[in-house]
PDB file of N, CA and C in Angstrom:
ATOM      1  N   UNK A  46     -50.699 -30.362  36.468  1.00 45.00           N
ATOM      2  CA  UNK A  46     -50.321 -30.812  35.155  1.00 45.00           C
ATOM      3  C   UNK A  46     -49.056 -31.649  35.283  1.00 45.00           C
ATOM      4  N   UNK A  47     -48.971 -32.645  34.378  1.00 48.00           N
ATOM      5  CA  UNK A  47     -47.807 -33.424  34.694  1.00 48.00           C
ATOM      6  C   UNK A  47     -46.629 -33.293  34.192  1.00 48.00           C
ATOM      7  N   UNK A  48     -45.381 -33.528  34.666  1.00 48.00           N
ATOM      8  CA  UNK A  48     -44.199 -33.032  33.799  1.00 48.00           C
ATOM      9  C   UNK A  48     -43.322 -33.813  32.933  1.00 48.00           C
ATOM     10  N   UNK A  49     -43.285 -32.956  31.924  1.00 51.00           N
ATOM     11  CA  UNK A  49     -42.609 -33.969  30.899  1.00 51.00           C
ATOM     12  C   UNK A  49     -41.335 -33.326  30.095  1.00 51.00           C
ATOM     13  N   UNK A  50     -40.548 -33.182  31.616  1.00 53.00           N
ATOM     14  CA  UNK A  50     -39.072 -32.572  31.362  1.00 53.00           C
ATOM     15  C   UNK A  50     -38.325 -34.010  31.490  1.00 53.00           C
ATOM     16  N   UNK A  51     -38.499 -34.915  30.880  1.00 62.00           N
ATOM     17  CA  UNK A  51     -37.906 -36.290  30.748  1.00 62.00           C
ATOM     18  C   UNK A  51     -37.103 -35.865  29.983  1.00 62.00           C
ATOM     19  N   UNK A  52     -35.310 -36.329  30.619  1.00 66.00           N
ATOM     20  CA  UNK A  52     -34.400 -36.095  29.315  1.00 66.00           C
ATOM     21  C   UNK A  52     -33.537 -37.734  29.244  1.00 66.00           C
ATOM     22  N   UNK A  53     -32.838 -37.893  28.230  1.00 66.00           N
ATOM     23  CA  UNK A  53     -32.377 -39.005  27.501  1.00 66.00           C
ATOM     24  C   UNK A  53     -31.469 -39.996  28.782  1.00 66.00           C
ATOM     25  N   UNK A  54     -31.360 -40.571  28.969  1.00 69.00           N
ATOM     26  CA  UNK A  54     -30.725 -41.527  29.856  1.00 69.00           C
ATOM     27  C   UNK A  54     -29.628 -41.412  28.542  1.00 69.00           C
ATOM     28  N   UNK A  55     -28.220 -42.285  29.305  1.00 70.00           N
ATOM     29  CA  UNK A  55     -26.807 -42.338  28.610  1.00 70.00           C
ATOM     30  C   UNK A  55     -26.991 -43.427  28.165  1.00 70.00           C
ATOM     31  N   UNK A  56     -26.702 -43.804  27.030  1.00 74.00           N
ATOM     32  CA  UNK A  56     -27.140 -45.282  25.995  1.00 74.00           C
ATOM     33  C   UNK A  56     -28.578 -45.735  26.118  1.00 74.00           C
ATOM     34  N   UNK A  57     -29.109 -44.721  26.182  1.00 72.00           N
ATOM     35  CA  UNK A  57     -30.530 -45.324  25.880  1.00 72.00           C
ATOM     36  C   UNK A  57     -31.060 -45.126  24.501  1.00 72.00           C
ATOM     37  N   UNK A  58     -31.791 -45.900  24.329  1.00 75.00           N
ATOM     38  CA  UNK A  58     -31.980 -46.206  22.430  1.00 75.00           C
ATOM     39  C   UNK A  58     -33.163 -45.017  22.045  1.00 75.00           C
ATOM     40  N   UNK A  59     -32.557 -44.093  21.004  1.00 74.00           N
ATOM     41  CA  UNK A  59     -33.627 -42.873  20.944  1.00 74.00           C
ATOM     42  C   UNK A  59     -34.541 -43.406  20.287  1.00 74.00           C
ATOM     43  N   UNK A  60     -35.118 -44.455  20.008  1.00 76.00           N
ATOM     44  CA  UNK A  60     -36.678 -44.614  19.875  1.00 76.00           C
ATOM     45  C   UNK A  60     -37.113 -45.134  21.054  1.00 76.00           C
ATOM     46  N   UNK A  61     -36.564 -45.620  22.052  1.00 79.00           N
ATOM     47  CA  UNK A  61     -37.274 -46.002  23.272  1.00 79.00           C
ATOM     48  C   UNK A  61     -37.521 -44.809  23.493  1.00 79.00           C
ATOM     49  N   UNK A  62     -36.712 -43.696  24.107  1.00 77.00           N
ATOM     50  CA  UNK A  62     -37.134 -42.630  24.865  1.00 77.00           C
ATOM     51  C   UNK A  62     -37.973 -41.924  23.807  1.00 77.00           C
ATOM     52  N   UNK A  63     -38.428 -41.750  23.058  1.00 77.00           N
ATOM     53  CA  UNK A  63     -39.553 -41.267  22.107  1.00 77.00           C
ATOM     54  C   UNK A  63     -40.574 -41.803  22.596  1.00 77.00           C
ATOM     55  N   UNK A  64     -40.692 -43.013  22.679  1.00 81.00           N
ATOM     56  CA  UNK A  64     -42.064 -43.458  23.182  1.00 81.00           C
ATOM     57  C   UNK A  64     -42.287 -43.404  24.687  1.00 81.00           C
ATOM     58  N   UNK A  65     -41.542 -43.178  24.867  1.00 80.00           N
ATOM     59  CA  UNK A  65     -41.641 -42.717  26.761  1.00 80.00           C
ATOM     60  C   UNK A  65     -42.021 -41.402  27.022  1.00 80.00           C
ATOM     61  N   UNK A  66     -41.672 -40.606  25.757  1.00 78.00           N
ATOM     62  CA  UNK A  66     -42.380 -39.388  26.057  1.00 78.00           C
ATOM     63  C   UNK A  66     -44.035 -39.116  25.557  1.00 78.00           C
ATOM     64  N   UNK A  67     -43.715 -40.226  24.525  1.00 81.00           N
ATOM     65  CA  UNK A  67     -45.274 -40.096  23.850  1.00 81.00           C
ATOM     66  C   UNK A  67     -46.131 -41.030  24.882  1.00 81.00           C
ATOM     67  N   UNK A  68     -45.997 -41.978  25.345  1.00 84.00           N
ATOM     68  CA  UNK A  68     -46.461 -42.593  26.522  1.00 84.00           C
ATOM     69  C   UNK A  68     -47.217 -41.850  27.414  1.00 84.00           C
ATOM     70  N   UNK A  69     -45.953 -40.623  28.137  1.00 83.00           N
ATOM     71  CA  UNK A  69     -46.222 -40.271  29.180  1.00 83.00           C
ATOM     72  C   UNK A  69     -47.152 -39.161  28.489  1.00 83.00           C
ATOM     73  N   UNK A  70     -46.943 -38.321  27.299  1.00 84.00           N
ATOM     74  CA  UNK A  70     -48.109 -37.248  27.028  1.00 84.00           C
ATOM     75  C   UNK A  70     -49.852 -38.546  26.978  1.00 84.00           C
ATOM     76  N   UNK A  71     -49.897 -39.596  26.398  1.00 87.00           N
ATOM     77  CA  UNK A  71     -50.545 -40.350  26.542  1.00 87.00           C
ATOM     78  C   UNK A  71     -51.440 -40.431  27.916  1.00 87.00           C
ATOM     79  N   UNK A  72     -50.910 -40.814  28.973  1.00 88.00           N
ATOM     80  CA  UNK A  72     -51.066 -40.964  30.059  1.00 88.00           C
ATOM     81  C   UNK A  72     -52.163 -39.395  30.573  1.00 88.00           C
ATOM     82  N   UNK A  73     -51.286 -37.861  30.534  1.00 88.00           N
ATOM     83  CA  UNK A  73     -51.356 -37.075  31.020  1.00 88.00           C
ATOM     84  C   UNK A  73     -53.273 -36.661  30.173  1.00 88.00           C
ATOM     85  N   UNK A  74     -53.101 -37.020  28.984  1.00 88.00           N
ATOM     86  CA  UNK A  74     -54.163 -36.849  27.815  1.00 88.00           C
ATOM     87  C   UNK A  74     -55.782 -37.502  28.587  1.00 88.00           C
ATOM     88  N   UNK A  75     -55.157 -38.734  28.843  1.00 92.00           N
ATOM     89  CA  UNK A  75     -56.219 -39.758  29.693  1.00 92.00           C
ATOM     90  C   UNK A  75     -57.048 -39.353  30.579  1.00 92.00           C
ATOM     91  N   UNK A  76     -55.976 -38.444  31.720  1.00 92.00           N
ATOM     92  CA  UNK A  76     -55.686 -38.186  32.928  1.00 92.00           C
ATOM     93  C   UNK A  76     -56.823 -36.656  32.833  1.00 92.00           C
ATOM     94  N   UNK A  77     -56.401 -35.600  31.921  1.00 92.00           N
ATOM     95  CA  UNK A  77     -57.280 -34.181  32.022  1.00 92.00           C
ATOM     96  C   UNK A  77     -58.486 -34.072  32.056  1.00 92.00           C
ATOM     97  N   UNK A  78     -59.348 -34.835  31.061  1.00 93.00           N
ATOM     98  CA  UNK A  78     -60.619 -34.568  31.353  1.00 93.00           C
ATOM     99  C   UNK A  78     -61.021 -35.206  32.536  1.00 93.00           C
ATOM    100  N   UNK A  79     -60.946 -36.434  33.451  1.00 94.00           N
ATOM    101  CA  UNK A  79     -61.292 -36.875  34.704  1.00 94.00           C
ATOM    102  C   UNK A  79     -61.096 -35.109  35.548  1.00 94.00           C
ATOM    103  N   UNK A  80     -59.777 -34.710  35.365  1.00 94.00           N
ATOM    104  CA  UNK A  80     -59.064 -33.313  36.006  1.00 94.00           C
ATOM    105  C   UNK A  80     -60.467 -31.982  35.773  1.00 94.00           C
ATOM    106  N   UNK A  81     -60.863 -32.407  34.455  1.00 94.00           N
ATOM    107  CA  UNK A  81     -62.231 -31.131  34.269  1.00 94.00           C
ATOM    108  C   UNK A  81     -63.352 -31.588  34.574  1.00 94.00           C
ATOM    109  N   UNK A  82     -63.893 -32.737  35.446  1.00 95.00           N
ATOM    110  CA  UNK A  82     -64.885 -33.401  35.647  1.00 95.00           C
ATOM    111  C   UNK A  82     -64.846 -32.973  36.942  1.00 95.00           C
ATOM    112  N   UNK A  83     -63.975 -33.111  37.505  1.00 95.00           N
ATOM    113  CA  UNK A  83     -63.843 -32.840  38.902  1.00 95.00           C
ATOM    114  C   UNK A  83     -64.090 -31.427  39.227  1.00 95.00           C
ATOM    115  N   UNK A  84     -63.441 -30.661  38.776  1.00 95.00           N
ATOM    116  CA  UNK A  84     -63.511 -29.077  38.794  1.00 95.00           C
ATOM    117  C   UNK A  84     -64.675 -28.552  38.311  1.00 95.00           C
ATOM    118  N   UNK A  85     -65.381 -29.566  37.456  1.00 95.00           N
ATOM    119  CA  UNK A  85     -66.557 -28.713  37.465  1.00 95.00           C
ATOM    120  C   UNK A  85     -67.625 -29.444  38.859  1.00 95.00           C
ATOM    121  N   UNK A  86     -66.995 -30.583  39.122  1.00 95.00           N
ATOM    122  CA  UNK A  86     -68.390 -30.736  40.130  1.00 95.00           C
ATOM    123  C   UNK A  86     -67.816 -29.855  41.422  1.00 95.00           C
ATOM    124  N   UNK A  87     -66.672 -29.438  41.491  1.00 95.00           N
ATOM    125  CA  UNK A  87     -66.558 -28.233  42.180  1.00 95.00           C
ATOM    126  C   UNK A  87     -66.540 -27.083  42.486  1.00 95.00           C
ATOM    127  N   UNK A  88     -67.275 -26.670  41.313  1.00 94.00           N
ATOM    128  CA  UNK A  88     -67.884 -25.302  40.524  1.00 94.00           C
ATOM    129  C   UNK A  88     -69.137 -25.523  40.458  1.00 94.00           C
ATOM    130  N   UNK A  89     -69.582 -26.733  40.626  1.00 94.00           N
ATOM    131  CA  UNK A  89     -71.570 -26.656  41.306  1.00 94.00           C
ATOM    132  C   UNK A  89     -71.150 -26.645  42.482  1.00 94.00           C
ATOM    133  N   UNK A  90     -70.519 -27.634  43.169  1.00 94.00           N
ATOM    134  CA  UNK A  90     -70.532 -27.144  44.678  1.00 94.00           C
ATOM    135  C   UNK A  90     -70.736 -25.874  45.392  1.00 94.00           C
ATOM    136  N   UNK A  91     -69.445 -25.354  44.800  1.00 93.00           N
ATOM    137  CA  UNK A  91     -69.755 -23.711  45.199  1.00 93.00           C
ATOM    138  C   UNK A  91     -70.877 -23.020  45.112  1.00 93.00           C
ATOM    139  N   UNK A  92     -71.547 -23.114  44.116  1.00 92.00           N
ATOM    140  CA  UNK A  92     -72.428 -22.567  43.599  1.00 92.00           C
ATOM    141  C   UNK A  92     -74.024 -22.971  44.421  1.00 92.00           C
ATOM    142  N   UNK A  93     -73.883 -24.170  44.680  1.00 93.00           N
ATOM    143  CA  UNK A  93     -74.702 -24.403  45.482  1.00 93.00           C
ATOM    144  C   UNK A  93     -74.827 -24.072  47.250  1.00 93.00           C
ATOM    145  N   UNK A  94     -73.469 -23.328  47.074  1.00 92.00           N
ATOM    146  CA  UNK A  94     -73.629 -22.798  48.476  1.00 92.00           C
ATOM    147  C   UNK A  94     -74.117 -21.652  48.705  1.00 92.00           C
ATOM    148  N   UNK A  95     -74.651 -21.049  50.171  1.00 89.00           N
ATOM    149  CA  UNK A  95     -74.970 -19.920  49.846  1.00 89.00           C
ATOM    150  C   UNK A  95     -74.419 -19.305  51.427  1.00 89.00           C
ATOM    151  N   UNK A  96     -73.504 -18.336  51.207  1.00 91.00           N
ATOM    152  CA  UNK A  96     -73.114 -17.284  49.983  1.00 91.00           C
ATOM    153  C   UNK A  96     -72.288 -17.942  48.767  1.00 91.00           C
ATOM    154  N   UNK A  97     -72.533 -17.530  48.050  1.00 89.00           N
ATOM    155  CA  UNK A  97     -71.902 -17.679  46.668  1.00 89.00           C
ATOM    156  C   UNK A  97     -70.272 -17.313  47.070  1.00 89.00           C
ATOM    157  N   UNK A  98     -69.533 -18.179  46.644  1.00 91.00           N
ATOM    158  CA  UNK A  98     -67.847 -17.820  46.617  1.00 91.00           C
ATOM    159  C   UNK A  98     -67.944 -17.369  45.246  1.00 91.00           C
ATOM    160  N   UNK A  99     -67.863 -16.400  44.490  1.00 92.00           N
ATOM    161  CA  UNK A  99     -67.747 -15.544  43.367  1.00 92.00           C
ATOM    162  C   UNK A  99     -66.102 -15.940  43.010  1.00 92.00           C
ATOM    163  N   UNK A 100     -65.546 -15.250  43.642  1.00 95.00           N
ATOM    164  CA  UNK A 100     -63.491 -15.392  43.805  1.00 95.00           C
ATOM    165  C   UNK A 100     -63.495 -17.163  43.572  1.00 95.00           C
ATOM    166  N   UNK A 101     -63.597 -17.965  44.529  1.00 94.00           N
ATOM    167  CA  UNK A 101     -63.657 -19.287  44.900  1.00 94.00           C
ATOM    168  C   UNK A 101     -63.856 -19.470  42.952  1.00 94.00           C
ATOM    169  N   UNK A 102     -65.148 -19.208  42.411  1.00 94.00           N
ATOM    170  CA  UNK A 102     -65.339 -20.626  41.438  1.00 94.00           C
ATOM    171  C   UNK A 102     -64.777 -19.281  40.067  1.00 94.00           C
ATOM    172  N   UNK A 103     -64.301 -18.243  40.300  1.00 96.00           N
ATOM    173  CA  UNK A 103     -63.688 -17.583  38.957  1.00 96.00           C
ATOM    174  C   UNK A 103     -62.220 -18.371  38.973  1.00 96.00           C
ATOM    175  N   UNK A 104     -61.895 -18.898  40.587  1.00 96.00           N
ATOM    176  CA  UNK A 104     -60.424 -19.382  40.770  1.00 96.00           C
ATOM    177  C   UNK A 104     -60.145 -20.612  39.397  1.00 96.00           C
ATOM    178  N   UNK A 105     -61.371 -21.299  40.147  1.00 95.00           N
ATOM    179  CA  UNK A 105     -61.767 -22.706  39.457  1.00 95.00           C
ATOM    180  C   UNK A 105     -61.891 -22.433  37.936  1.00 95.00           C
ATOM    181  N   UNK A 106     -63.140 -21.983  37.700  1.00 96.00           N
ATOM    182  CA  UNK A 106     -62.914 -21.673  35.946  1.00 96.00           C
ATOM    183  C   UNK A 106     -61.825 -21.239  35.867  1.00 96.00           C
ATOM    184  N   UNK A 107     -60.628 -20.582  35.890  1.00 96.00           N
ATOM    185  CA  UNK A 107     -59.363 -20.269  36.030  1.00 96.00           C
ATOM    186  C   UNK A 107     -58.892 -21.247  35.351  1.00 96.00           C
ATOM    187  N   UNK A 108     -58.591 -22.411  36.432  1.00 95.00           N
ATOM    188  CA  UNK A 108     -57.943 -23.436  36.458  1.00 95.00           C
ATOM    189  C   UNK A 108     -58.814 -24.551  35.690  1.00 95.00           C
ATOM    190  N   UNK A 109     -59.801 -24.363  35.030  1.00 95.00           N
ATOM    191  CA  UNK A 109     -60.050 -25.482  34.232  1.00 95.00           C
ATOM    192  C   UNK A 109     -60.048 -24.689  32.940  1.00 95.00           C
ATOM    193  N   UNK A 110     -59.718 -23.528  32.673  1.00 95.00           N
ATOM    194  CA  UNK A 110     -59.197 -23.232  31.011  1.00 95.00           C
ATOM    195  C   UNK A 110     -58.289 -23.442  30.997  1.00 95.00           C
ATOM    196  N   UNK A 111     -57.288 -23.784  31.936  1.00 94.00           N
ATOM    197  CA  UNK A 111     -56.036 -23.957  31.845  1.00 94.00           C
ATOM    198  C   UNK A 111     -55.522 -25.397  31.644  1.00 94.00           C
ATOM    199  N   UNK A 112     -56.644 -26.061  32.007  1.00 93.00           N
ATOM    200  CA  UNK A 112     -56.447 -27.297  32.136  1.00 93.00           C
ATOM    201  C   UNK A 112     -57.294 -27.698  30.318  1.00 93.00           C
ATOM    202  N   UNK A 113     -57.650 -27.208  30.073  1.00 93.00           N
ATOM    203  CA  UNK A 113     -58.715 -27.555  28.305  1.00 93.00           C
ATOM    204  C   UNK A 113     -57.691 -27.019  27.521  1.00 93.00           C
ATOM    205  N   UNK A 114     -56.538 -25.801  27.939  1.00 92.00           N
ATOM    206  CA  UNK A 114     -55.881 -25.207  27.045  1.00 92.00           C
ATOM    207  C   UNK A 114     -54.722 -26.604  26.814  1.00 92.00           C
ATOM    208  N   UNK A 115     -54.094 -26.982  27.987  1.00 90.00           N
ATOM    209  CA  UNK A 115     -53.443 -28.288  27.985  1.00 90.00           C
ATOM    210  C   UNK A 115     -53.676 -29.185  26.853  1.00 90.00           C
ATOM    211  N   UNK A 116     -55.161 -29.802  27.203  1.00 90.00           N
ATOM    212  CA  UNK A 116     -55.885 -30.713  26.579  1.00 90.00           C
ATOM    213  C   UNK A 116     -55.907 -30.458  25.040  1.00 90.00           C
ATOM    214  N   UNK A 117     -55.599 -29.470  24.345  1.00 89.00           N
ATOM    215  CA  UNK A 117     -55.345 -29.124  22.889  1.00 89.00           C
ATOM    216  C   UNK A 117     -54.000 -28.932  22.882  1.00 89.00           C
ATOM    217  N   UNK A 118     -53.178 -28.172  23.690  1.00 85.00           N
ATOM    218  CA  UNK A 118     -51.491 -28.689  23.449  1.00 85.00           C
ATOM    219  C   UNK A 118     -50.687 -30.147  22.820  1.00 85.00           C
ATOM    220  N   UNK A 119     -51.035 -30.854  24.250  1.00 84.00           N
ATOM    221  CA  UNK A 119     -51.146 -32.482  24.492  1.00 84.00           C
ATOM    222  C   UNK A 119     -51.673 -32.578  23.117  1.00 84.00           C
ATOM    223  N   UNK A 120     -52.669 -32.683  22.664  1.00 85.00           N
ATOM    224  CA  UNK A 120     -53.122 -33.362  21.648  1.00 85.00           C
ATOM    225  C   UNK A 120     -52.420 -32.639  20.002  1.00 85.00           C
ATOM    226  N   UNK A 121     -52.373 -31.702  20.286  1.00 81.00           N
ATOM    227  CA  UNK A 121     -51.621 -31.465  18.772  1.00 81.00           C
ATOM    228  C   UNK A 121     -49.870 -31.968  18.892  1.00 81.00           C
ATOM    229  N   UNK A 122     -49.619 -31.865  20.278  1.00 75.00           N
ATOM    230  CA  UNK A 122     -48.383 -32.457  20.206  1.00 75.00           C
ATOM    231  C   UNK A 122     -47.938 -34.156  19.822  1.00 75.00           C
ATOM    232  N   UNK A 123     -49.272 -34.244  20.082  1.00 76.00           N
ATOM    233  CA  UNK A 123     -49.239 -36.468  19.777  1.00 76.00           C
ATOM    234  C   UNK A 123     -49.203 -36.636  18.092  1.00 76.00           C
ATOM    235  N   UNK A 124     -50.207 -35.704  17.863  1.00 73.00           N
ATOM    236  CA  UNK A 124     -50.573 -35.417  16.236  1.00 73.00           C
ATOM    237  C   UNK A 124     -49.445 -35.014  15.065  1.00 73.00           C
ATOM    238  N   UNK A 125     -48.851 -34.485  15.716  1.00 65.00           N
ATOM    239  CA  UNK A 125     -47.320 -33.392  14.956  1.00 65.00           C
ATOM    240  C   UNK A 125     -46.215 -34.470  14.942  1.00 65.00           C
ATOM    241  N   UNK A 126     -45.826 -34.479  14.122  1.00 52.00           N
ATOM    242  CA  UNK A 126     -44.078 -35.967  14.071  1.00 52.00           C
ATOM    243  C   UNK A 126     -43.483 -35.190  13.894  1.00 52.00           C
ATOM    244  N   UNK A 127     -43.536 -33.703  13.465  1.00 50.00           N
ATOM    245  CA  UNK A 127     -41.687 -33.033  13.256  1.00 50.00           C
ATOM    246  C   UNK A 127     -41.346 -32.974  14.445  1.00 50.00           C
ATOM    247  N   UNK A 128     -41.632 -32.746  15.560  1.00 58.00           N
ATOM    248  CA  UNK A 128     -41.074 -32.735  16.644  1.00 58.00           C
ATOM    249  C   UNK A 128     -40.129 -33.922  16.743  1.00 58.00           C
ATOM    250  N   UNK A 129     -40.829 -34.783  16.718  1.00 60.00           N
ATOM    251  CA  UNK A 129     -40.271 -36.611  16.957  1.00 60.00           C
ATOM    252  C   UNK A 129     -38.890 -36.736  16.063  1.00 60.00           C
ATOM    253  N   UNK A 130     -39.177 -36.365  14.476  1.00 63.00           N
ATOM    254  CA  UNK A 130     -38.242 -36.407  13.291  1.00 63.00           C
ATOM    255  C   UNK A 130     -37.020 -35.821  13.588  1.00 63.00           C
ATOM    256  N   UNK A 131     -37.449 -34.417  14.233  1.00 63.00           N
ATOM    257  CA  UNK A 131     -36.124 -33.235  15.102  1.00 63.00           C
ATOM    258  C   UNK A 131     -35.460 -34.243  15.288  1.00 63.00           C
ATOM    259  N   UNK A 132     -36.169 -34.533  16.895  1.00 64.00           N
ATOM    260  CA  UNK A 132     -34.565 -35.406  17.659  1.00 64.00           C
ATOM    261  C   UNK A 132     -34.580 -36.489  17.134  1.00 64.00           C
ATOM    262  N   UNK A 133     -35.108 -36.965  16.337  1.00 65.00           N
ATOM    263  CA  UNK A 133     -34.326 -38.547  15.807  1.00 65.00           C
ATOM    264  C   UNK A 133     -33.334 -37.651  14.789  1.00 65.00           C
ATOM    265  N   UNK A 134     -33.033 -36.890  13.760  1.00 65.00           N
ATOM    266  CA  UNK A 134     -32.339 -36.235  12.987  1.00 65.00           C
ATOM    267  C   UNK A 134     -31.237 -35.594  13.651  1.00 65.00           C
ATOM    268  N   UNK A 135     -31.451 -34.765  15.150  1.00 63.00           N
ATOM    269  CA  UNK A 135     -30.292 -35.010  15.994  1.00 63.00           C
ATOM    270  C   UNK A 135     -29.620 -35.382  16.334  1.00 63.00           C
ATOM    271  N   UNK A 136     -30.343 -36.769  17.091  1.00 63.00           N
ATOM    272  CA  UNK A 136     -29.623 -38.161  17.669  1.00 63.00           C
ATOM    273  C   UNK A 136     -28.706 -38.383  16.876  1.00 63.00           C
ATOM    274  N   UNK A 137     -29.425 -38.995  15.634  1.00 63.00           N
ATOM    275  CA  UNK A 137     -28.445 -39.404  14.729  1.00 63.00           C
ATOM    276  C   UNK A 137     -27.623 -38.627  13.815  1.00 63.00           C
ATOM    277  N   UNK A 138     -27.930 -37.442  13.683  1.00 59.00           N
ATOM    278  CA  UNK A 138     -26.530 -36.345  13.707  1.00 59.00           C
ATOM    279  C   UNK A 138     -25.166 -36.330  14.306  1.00 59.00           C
ATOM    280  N   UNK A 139     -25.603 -36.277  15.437  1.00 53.00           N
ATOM    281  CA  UNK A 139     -24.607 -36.210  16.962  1.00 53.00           C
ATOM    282  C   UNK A 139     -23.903 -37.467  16.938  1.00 53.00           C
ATOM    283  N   UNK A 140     -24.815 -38.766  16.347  1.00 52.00           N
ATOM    284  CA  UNK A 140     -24.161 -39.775  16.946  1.00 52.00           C
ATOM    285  C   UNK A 140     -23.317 -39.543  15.647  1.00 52.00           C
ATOM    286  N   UNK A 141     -23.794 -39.453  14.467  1.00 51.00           N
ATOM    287  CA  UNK A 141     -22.308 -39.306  13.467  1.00 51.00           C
ATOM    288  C   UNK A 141     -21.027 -39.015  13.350  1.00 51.00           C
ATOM    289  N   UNK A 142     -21.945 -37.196  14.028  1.00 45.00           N
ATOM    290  CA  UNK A 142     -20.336 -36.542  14.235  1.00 45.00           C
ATOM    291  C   UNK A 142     -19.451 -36.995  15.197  1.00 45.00           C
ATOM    292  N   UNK A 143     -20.186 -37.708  16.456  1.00 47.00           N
ATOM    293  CA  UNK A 143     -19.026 -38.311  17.233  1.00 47.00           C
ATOM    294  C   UNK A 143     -18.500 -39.378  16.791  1.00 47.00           C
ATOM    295  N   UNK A 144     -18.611 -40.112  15.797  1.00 48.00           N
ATOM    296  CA  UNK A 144     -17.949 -41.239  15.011  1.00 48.00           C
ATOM    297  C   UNK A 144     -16.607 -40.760  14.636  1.00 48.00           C
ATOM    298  N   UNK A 145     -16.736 -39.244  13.862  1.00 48.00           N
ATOM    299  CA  UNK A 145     -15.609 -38.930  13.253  1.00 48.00           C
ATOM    300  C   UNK A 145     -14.818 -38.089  13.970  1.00 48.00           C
ATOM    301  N   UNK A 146     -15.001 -37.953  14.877  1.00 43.00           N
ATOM    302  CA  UNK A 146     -14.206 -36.785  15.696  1.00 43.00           C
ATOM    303  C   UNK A 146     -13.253 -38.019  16.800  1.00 43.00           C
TER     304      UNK A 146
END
């Protein structure tokens, strides 16, 4: 899964870095289902072997609910603006109070 512990560069303009994060959830969104396409043709693989890896493809389904649970995170997070509204209401909080101080 990809990481999106991106934090603010020093004078960087908080609507750029907004869209750098929405970008990069963008990107990662693109990116998952190719991620569950794969895992499942590696969950016939297994399966088509014989002996059966039982452990092997419970690993896999494992890791592709985890990867669909993502895939509804990601997406309600693109969907939701209070998040976005937060730190712009921050930003420009912060940048206030340091005006007057």
């Amino acid at each position: 899964m990809l990481n999106h512990t991106m934090s603010m560069q020093v004078g960087e303009n908080p609507q750029h870095y907004l869209d750098r994060v929405k970008s990069s959830f963008q990107d990662e969104l693109k990116a998952i289902p190719k991620i569950i396409d794969s895992i499942d043709a590696q969950i016939a693989a297994e399966r088509a072997k014989q002996p059966i890896d039982r452990k092997k493809i419970e690993q896999l389904t494992t890791l592709q609910d985890q990867y669909r649970l993502r895939q509804t995170t990601v997406t309600e997070g693109l969907t939701r603006t209070l998040p976005y509204d937060d730190i712009k209401a921050y930003i420009s909080h912060k940048g206030d109070y340091e005006k007057q101080t």
